Short mmCIF file of C-alpha atoms in Angstrom, two decimals:
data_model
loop_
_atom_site.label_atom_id
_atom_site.label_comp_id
_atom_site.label_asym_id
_atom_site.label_seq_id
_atom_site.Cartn_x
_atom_site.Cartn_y
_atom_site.Cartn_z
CA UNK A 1 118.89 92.83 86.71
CA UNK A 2 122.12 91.03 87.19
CA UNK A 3 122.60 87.95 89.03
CA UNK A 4 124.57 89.87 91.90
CA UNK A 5 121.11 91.56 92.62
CA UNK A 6 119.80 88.18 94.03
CA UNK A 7 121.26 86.87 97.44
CA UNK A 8 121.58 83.43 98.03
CA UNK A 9 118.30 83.03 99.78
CA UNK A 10 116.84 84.25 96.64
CA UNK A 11 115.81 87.77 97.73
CA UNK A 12 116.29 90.81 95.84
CA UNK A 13 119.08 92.71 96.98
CA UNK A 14 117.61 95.98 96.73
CA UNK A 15 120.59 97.98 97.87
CA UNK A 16 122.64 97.22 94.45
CA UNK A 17 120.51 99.49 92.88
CA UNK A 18 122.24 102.10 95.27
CA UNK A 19 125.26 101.27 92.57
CA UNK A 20 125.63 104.11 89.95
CA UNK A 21 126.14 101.28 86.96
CA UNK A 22 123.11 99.16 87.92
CA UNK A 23 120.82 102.41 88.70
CA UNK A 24 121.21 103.41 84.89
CA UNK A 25 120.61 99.91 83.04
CA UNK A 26 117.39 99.84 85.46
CA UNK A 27 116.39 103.42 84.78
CA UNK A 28 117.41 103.15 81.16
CA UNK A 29 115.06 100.26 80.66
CA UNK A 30 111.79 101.78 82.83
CA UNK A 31 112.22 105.43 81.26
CA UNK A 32 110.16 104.86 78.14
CA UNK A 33 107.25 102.72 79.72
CA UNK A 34 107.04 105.48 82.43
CA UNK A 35 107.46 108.45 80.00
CA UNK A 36 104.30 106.83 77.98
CA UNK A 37 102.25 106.05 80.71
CA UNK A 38 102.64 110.12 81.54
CA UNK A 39 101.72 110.89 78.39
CA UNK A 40 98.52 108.64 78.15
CA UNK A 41 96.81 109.82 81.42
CA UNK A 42 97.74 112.98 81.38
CA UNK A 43 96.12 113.28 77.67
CA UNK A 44 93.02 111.72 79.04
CA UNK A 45 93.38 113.40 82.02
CA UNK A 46 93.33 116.81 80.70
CA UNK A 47 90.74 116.02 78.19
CA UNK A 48 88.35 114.27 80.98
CA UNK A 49 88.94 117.12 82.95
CA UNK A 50 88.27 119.53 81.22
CA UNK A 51 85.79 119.04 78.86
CA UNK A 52 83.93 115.84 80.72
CA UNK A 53 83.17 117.26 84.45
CA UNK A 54 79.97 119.52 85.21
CA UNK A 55 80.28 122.57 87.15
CA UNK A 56 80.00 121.81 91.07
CA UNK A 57 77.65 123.05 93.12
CA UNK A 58 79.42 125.29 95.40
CA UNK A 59 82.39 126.08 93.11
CA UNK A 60 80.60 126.48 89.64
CA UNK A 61 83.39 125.97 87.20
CA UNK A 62 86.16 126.79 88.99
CA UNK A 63 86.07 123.43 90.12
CA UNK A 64 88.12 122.58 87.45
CA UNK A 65 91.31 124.17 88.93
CA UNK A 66 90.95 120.52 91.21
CA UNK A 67 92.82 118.58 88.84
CA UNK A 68 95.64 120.69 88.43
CA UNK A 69 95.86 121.98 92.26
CA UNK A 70 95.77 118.77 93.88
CA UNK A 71 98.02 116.53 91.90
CA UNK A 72 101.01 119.49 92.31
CA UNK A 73 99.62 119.98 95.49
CA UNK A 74 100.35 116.36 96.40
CA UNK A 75 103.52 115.99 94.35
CA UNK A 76 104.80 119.22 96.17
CA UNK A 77 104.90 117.67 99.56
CA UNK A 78 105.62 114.06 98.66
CA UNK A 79 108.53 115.18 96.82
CA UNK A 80 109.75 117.05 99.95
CA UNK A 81 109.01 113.39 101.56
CA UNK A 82 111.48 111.92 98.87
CA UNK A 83 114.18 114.52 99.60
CA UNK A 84 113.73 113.59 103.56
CA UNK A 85 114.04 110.04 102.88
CA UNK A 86 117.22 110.11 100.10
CA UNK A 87 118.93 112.72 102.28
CA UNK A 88 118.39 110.35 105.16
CA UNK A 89 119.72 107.21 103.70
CA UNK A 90 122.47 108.91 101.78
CA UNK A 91 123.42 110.59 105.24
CA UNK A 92 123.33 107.14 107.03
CA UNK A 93 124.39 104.85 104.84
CA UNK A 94 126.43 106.61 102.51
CA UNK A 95 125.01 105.49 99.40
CA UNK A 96 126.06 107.76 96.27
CA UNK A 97 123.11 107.61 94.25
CA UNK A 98 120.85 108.64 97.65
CA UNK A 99 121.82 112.48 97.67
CA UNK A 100 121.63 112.28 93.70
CA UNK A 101 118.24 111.50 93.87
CA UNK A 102 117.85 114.22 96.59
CA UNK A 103 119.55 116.33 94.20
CA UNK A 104 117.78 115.44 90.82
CA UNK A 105 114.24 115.62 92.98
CA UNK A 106 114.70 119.26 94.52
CA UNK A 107 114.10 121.31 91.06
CA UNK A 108 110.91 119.19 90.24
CA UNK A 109 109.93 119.39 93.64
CA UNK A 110 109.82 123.53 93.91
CA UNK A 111 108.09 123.41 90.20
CA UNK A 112 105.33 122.04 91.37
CA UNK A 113 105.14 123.57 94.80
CA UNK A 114 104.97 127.03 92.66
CA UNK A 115 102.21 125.58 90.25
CA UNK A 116 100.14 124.85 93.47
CA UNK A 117 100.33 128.29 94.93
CA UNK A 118 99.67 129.83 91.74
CA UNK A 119 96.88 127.69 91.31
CA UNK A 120 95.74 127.75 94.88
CA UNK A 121 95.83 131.79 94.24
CA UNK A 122 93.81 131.47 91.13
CA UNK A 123 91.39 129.25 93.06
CA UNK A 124 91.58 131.43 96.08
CA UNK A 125 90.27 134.48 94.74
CA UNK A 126 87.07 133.38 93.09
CA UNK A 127 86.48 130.51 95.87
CA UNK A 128 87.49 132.90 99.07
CA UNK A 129 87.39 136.27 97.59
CA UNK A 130 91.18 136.19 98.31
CA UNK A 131 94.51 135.17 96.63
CA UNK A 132 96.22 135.03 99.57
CA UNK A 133 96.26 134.42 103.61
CA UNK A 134 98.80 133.63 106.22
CA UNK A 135 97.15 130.46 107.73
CA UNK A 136 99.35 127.32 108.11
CA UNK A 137 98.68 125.21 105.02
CA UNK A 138 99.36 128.37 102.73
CA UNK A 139 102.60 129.90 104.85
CA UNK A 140 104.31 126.32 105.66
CA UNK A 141 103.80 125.63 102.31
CA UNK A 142 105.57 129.04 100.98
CA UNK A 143 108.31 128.22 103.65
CA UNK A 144 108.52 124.84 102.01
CA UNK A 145 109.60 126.19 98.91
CA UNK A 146 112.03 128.43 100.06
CA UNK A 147 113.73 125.76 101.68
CA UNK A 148 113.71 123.80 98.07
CA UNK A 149 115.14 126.71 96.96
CA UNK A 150 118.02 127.08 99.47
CA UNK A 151 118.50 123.15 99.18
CA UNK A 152 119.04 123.91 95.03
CA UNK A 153 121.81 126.75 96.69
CA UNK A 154 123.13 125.28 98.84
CA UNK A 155 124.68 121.97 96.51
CA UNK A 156 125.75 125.24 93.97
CA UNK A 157 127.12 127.22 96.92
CA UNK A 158 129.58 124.27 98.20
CA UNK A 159 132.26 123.07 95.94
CA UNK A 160 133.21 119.91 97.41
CA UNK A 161 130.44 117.73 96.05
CA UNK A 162 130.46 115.31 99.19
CA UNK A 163 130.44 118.10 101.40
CA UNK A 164 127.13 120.02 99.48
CA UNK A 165 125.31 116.82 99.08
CA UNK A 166 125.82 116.25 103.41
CA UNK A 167 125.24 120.08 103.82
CA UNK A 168 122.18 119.77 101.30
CA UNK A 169 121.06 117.04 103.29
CA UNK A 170 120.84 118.52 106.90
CA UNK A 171 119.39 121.94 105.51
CA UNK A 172 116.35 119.31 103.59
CA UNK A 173 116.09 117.49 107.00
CA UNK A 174 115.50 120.77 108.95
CA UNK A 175 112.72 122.29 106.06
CA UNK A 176 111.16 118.61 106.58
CA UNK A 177 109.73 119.69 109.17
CA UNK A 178 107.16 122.57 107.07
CA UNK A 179 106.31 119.17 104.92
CA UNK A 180 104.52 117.53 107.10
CA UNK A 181 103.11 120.92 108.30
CA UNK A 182 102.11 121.38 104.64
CA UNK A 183 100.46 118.00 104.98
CA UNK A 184 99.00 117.87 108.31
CA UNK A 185 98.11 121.51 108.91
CA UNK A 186 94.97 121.31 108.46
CA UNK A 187 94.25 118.92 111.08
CA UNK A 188 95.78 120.83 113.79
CA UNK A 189 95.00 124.36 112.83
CA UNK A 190 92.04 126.89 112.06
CA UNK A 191 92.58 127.30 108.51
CA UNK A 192 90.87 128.59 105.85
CA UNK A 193 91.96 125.85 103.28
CA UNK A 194 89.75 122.65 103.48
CA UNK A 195 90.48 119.56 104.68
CA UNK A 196 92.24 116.69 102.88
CA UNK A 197 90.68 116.11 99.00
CA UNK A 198 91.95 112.13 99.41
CA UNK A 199 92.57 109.98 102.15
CA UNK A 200 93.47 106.24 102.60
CA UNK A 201 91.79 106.32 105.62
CA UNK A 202 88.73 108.28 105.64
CA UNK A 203 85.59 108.35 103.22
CA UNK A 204 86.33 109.79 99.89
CA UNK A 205 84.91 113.64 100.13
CA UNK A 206 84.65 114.27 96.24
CA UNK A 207 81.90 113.09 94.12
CA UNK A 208 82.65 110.78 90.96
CA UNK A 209 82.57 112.63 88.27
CA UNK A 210 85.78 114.34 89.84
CA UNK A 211 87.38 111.54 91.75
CA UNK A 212 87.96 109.69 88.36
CA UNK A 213 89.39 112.41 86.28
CA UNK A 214 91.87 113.57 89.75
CA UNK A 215 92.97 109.87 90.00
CA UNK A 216 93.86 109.87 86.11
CA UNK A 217 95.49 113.38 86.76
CA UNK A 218 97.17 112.42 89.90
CA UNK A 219 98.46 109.18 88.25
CA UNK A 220 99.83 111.03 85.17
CA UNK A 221 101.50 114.16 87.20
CA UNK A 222 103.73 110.96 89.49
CA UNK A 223 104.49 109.34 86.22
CA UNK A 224 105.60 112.95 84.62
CA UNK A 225 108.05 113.53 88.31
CA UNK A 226 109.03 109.96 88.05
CA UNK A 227 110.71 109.99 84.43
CA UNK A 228 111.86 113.59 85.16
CA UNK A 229 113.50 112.19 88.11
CA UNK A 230 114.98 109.06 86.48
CA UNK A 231 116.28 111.49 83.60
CA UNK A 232 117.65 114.16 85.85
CA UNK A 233 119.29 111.44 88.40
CA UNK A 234 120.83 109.48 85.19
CA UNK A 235 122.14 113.05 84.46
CA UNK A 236 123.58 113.36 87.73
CA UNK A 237 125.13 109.93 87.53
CA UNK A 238 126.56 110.70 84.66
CA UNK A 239 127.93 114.99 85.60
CA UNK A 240 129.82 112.67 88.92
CA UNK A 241 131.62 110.90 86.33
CA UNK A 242 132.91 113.41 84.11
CA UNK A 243 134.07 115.33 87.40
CA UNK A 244 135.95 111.60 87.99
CA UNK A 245 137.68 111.88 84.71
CA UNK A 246 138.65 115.19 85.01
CA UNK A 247 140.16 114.81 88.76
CA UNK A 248 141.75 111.57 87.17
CA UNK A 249 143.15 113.43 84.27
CA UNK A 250 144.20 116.30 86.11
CA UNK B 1 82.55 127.60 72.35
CA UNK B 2 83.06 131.15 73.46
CA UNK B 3 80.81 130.60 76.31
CA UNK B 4 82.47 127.25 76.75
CA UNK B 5 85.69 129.07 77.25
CA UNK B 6 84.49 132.06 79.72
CA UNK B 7 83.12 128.91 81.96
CA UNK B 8 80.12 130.57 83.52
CA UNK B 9 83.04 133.87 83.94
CA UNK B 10 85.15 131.57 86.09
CA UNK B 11 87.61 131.61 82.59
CA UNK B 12 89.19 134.09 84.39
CA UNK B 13 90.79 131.78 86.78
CA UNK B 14 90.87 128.45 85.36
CA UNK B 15 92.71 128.77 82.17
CA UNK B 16 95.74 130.80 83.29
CA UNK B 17 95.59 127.77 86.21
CA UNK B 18 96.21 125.50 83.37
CA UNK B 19 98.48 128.06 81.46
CA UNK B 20 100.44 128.55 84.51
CA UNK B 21 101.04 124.85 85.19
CA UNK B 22 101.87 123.89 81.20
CA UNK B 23 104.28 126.57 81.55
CA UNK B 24 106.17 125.37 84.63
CA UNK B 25 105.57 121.40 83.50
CA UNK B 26 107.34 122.37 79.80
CA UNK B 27 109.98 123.83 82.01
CA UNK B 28 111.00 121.08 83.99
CA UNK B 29 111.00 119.10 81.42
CA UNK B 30 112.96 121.33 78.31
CA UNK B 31 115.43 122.05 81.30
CA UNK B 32 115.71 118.30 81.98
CA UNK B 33 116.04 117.57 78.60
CA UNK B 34 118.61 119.90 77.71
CA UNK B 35 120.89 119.65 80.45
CA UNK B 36 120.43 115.70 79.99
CA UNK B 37 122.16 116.53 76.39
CA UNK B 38 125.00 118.62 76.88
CA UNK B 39 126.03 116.41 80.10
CA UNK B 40 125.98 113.15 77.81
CA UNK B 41 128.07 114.98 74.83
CA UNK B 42 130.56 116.14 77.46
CA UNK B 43 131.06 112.54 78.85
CA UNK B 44 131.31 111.26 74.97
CA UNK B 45 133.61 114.08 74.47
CA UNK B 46 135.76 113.07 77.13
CA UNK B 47 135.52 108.83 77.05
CA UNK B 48 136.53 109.87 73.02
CA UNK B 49 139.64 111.88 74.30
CA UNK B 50 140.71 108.76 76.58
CA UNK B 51 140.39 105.95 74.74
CA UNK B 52 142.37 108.11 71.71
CA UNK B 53 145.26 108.74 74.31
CA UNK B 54 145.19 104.87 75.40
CA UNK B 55 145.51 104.19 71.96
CA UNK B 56 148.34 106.56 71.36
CA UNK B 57 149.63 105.57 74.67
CA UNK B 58 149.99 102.01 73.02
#
C-alpha cells in the first residue's frame, strides 16, 4: 500500500484502490494466499463431504448434492449482488476499475448459476420426483442467468468500451431485480423449493455433520470466485491498456 | 466401494452433480487462465515494440 493510500487523518483511503496501478500491486500480492486458501478447503471440503457425512433422514444420500448446490447457489446470487453494486459505483462515480470488476464477475457469475440449476435438477428429481417447475426461486433464477448472459453480450455487442460498460451497467441494474427474487422468493411465494439452508438471523436449520462440511465448501467456492475475479479483473486492467497503446499508436 | 459409489442408488444423481460442477469450475478457471496469458504476451509484445522505437527514436 503506498503512502498516498493514507489521508492525513490516518484513514485508509479506500477509493485509491479504484486506481488501475494500485488495484494490481494489491491483487498481485493477495492472489496466491487466496488461490491456496481455495485449494485447502475445497480439498477438505470435498473429501469431508463426501466421504465423512451419513445419509439424512429424509434425503438418504442425495443429501450430498448440499455442498455443491448451496455454495453455487449462494455464489450465483451474491455475484449478481457484486455486479449491482460495481455497476452502481462505476455508474455514479465513474471509477474505471468498477465496471471491470462488473465485467470480470459476469462469466463466473453465470458458471455457477448453471452449476446450481443443474444441480438443483439432479436434486430435484430424486428429492421431488421432478427436474423441473416454474415456481419463483427456480424461474427468477433461470431469468437471472439470462440476464448474465445478455450482460456478457451486451459489453461484446458495443464497441465503444465506455459506452458497453454504462450500457452493461443499466441492463445488470434492471436483471437486479430477479436477484433478490432469487434470494427472497421463497419468503414471499408458495414454492416448492425450501426455505433458506443459512441465515444470519434465524436458527441454523441443518444438523452438524452438514453445517461443517457446507461452511468449509462455502468458504472454499468464495475463495475459488475471489482469485478468479482478481485474475480476470487484472486481465481486464491489463486488455484497457493495450487498447490505450494501440489508440496512442494509431 | 461399489456400493459406496451407487450411494444407496442415489449415485445416479449425486456424482454427475459433482461431475457437472468440476466441469464448469475447470472451465472458469482454464478460460481465466488462458485468456490471462495471451492478454499479458500481447501487452509484453507491445511495451517491447515501444520502448525499441523510443530507443530508435533516440
Amino acid at each position: 500500500m503506498s503512502a498516498t493510500n493514507i489521508k492525513a487523518d490516518g484513514k485508509v483511503n479506500f477509493w485509491a484502490f479504484a486506481n488501475p496501478s494500485n488495484f494490481m500491486k494489491l491483487s498481485g500480492a493477495l492472489l496466491p494466499w487466496v488461490t491456496a486458501g481455495a485449494v485447502l478447503c475445497l480439498a477438505v471440503g470435498l473429501g469431508w463431504s463426501l466421504f465423512g457425512t451419513p445419509p439424512a433422514f429424509d434425503h438418504g444420500e442425495a443429501v450430498k448434492i448440499l455442498f455443491v448446490h448451496v455454495p453455487s447457489a449462494m455464489l450465483a446470487i451474491n455475484t449478481y449482488f457484486l455486479m449491482m453494486i460495481a455497476s452502481l459505483i462505476g455508474l455514479i462515480r465513474r471509477h474505471p476499475v468498477s465496471h471491470l470488476i462488473a465485467k470480470a464477475a459476469a462469466p463466473i457469475g453465470a458458471g455457477f448459476t448453471i452449476i446450481a440449476i443443474v444441480t438443483g435438477a439432479l436434486w430435484g428429481q430424486p428429492g421431488w420426483g421432478t427436474w423441473w417447475v416454474w415456481d419463483a426461486r427456480l424461474t427468477s433464477i433461470l431469468v437471472m442467468l439470462f440476464f448474465y448472459m445478455g450482460y456478457i453480450a451486451m459489453w461484446n455487442a458495443v464497441e465503444d468500451p465506455v459506452k458497453a460498460a454504462e450500457l452493461a451497467a443499466i441492463l445488470c441494474l434492471v436483471g437486479s431485480v430477479f436477484a433478490f427474487l432469487s434470494r427472497y422468493a421463497v419468503l414471499f411465494f408458495a414454492t416448492l423449493h425450501q426455505g433458506a439452508t443459512l441465515s444470519l438471523d434465524q436458527e441454523q436449520n441443518i444438523a452438524d455433520v452438514y453445517y461443517v462440511p457446507l461452511l468449509i465448501m462455502i468458504a472454499g467456492f468464495y475463495l475459488l470466485f475471489i482469485a478468479l475475479l482478481l485474475i480476470g479483473v487484472r486481465t481486464e486492467i491489463r486488455a484497457r491498456r493495450i487498447r490505450a497503446m494501440r489508440l496512442a499508436e494509431a | 466401494m461399489a456400493e459406496y459409489f451407487a450411494l444407496e442408488g442415489y449415485g445416479i444423481y449425486v456424482w454427475p452433480s459433482y461431475g457437472a460442477t468440476a466441469l464448469v469450475l475447470a472451465g472458469l478457471i482454464i478460460w481465466a487462465l488462458r485468456r490471462n496469458a495471451s492478454v499479458r504476451a500481447e501487452l509484453a509484445e507491445l511495451e517491447a515494440r515501444n520502448a525499441r522505437r523510443r530507443k530508435d527514436a533516440a
